Tab-separated table of C-alpha atoms in Angstrom:
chain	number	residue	atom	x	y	z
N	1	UNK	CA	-4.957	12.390	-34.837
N	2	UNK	CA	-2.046	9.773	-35.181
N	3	UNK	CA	-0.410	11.427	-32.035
N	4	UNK	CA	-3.417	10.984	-30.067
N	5	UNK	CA	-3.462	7.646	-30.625
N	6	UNK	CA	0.339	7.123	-29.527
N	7	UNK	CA	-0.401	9.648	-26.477
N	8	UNK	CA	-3.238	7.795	-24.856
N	9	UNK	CA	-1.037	4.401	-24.192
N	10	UNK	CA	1.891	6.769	-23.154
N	11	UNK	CA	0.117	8.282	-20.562
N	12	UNK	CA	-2.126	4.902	-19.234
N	13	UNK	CA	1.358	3.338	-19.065
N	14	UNK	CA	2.911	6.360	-16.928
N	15	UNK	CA	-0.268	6.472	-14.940
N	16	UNK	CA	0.663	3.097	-13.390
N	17	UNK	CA	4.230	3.553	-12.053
N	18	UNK	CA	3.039	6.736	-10.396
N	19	UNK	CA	-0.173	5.458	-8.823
N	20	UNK	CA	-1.504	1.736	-7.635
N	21	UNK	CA	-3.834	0.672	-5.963
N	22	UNK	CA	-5.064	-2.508	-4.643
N	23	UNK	CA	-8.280	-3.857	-2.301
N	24	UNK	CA	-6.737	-6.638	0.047
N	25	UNK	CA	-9.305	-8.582	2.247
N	26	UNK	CA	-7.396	-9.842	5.719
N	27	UNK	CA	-8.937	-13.012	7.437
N	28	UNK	CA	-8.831	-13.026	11.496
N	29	UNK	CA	-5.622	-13.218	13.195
N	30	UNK	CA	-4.099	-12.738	10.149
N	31	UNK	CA	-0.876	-11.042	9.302
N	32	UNK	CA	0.261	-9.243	5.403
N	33	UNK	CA	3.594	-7.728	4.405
N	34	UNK	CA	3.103	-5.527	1.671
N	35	UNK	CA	6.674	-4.487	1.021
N	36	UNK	CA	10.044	-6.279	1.094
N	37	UNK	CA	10.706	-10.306	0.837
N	38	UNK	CA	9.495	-13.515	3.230
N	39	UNK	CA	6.297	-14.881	4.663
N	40	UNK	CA	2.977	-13.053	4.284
N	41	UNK	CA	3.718	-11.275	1.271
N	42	UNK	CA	0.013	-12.253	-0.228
N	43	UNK	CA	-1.101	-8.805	-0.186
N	44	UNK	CA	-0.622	-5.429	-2.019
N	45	UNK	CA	2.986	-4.864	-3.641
N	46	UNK	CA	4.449	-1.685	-2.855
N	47	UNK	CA	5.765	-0.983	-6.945
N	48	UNK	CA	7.907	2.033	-5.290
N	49	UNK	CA	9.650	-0.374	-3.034
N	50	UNK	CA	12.952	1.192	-3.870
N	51	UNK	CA	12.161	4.722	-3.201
N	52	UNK	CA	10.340	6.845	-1.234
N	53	UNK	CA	7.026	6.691	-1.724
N	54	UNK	CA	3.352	7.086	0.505
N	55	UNK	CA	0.850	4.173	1.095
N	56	UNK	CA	-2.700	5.447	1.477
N	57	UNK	CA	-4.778	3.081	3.389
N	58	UNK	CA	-8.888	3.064	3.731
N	59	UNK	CA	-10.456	0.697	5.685
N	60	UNK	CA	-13.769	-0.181	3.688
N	61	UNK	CA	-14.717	-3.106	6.252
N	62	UNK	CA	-16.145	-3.531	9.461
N	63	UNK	CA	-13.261	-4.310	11.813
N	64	UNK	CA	-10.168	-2.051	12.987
N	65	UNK	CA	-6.687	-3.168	11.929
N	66	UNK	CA	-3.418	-1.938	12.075
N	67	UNK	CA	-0.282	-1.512	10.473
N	68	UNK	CA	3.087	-1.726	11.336
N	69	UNK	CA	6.107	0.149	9.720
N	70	UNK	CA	9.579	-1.662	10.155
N	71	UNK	CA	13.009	-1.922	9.076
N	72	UNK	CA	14.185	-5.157	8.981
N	73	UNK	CA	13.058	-6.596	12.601
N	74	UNK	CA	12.640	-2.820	14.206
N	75	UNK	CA	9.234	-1.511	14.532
N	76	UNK	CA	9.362	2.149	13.679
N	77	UNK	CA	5.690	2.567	14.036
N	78	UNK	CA	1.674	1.005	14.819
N	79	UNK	CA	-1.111	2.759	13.043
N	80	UNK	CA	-4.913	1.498	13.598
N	81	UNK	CA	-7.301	2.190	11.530
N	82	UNK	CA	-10.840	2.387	11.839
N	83	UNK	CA	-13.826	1.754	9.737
N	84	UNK	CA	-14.087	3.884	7.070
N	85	UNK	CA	-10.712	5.672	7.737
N	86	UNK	CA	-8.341	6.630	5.824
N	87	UNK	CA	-4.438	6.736	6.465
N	88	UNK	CA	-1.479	8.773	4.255
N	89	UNK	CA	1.958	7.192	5.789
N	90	UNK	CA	5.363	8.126	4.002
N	91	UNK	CA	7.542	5.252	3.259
N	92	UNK	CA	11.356	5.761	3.376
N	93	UNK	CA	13.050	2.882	0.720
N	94	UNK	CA	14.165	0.605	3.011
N	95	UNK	CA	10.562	0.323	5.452
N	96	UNK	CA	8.273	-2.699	5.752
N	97	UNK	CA	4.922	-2.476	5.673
N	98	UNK	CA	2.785	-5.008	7.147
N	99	UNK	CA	-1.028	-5.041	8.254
N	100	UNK	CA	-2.241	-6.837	10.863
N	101	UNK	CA	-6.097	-8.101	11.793
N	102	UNK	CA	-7.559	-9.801	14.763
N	103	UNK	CA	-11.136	-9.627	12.777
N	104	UNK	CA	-12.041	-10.082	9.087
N	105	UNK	CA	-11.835	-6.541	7.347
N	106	UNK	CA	-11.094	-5.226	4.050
N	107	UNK	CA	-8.562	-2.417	2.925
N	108	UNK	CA	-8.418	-0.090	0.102
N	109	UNK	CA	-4.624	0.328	-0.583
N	110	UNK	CA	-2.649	3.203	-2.933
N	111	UNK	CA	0.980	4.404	-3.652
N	112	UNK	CA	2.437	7.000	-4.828
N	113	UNK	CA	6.090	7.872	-5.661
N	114	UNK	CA	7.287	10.798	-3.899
N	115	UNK	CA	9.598	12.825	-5.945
Protein backbone atom coordinates (compact mmCIF):
# COMPACT_ATOMS: atom_id res chain seq x y z
CA UNK A 1 0.00 0.00 0.00
CA UNK A 2 2.83 2.52 1.05
CA UNK A 3 4.24 2.18 -2.58
CA UNK A 4 1.06 3.09 -4.05
CA UNK A 5 0.94 6.01 -2.35
CA UNK A 6 4.61 7.13 -3.44
CA UNK A 7 3.70 5.80 -7.13
CA UNK A 8 0.66 7.91 -7.79
CA UNK A 9 2.66 11.46 -7.36
CA UNK A 10 5.58 9.80 -9.37
CA UNK A 11 3.64 9.18 -12.20
CA UNK A 12 1.16 12.66 -12.08
CA UNK A 13 4.56 14.41 -11.93
CA UNK A 14 6.03 12.44 -15.10
CA UNK A 15 2.70 12.82 -16.77
CA UNK A 16 3.36 16.58 -17.08
CA UNK A 17 6.81 16.86 -18.74
CA UNK A 18 5.60 14.39 -21.33
CA UNK A 19 2.21 15.92 -22.12
CA UNK A 20 0.64 19.72 -21.82
CA UNK A 21 -1.86 21.15 -22.84
CA UNK A 22 -3.32 24.50 -22.86
CA UNK A 23 -6.78 26.37 -24.34
CA UNK A 24 -5.56 29.89 -25.65
CA UNK A 25 -8.38 32.31 -26.83
CA UNK A 26 -6.83 34.83 -29.75
CA UNK A 27 -8.64 38.29 -30.12
CA UNK A 28 -8.89 39.73 -33.91
CA UNK A 29 -5.85 40.72 -35.65
CA UNK A 30 -4.05 39.31 -33.08
CA UNK A 31 -0.70 37.64 -33.12
CA UNK A 32 0.84 34.67 -30.20
CA UNK A 33 4.30 33.12 -30.03
CA UNK A 34 4.14 30.08 -28.23
CA UNK A 35 7.79 29.12 -28.24
CA UNK A 36 11.07 31.04 -27.90
CA UNK A 37 11.60 34.75 -26.28
CA UNK A 38 10.06 38.51 -27.29
CA UNK A 39 6.70 40.08 -27.92
CA UNK A 40 3.50 38.02 -27.99
CA UNK A 41 4.57 35.35 -25.86
CA UNK A 42 0.97 35.49 -23.86
CA UNK A 43 -0.01 32.21 -25.05
CA UNK A 44 0.76 28.44 -24.57
CA UNK A 45 4.51 27.59 -23.51
CA UNK A 46 6.02 24.99 -25.47
CA UNK A 47 7.72 22.99 -21.99
CA UNK A 48 9.82 20.89 -24.76
CA UNK A 49 11.26 24.05 -26.12
CA UNK A 50 14.68 22.51 -26.13
CA UNK A 51 13.97 19.40 -27.95
CA UNK A 52 12.07 17.98 -30.41
CA UNK A 53 8.80 17.73 -29.67
CA UNK A 54 4.97 17.90 -31.64
CA UNK A 55 2.31 20.66 -30.98
CA UNK A 56 -1.21 19.37 -31.55
CA UNK A 57 -3.53 22.11 -32.35
CA UNK A 58 -7.65 21.98 -32.38
CA UNK A 59 -9.48 24.77 -33.25
CA UNK A 60 -12.63 24.67 -30.85
CA UNK A 61 -13.91 28.24 -32.14
CA UNK A 62 -15.63 29.66 -34.88
CA UNK A 63 -13.00 31.41 -36.99
CA UNK A 64 -9.94 29.91 -39.10
CA UNK A 65 -6.42 30.82 -37.96
CA UNK A 66 -3.13 29.94 -38.76
CA UNK A 67 0.15 29.19 -37.63
CA UNK A 68 3.42 29.91 -38.59
CA UNK A 69 6.64 27.80 -37.96
CA UNK A 70 9.98 29.87 -37.96
CA UNK A 71 13.48 29.97 -37.10
CA UNK A 72 14.54 33.03 -35.94
CA UNK A 73 13.05 35.57 -38.73
CA UNK A 74 12.63 32.58 -41.54
CA UNK A 75 9.26 31.24 -42.07
CA UNK A 76 9.60 27.53 -42.58
CA UNK A 77 5.93 27.03 -42.81
CA UNK A 78 1.81 28.49 -42.71
CA UNK A 79 -0.74 26.04 -41.49
CA UNK A 80 -4.62 27.16 -41.30
CA UNK A 81 -6.79 25.63 -39.45
CA UNK A 82 -10.33 25.32 -39.56
CA UNK A 83 -13.15 24.98 -37.17
CA UNK A 84 -13.09 22.03 -35.43
CA UNK A 85 -9.72 20.82 -36.91
CA UNK A 86 -7.16 19.42 -35.63
CA UNK A 87 -3.33 19.80 -36.54
CA UNK A 88 -0.11 17.32 -35.40
CA UNK A 89 3.12 19.56 -36.51
CA UNK A 90 6.70 18.29 -35.41
CA UNK A 91 8.82 20.86 -33.84
CA UNK A 92 12.63 20.68 -34.40
CA UNK A 93 14.44 22.55 -31.01
CA UNK A 94 15.26 25.55 -32.42
CA UNK A 95 11.45 26.43 -34.35
CA UNK A 96 9.03 29.21 -33.40
CA UNK A 97 5.71 28.75 -33.17
CA UNK A 98 3.36 31.49 -33.50
CA UNK A 99 -0.53 31.66 -34.26
CA UNK A 100 -2.04 34.17 -35.97
CA UNK A 101 -6.01 35.42 -36.12
CA UNK A 102 -7.79 37.95 -38.19
CA UNK A 103 -11.17 36.85 -36.15
CA UNK A 104 -11.76 35.93 -32.49
CA UNK A 105 -11.27 32.02 -32.14
CA UNK A 106 -10.19 29.69 -29.58
CA UNK A 107 -7.47 26.83 -29.70
CA UNK A 108 -6.99 23.68 -27.91
CA UNK A 109 -3.13 23.30 -27.68
CA UNK A 110 -0.85 19.92 -26.64
CA UNK A 111 2.87 18.79 -26.65
CA UNK A 112 4.52 16.05 -26.57
CA UNK A 113 8.26 15.19 -26.36
CA UNK A 114 9.41 13.15 -29.12
CA UNK A 115 11.97 10.69 -28.09
Amino acid sequence: MKKAIFLFPFLLLTSFYVYSQDIIELDPLQSMSITGKGPGQDAAINPFVNTKSTVIVENIGENDFSIRIQIEKEVIKEITIKPEETKEINLKKEYQVYFDSKRKTKAKVSFTKQE
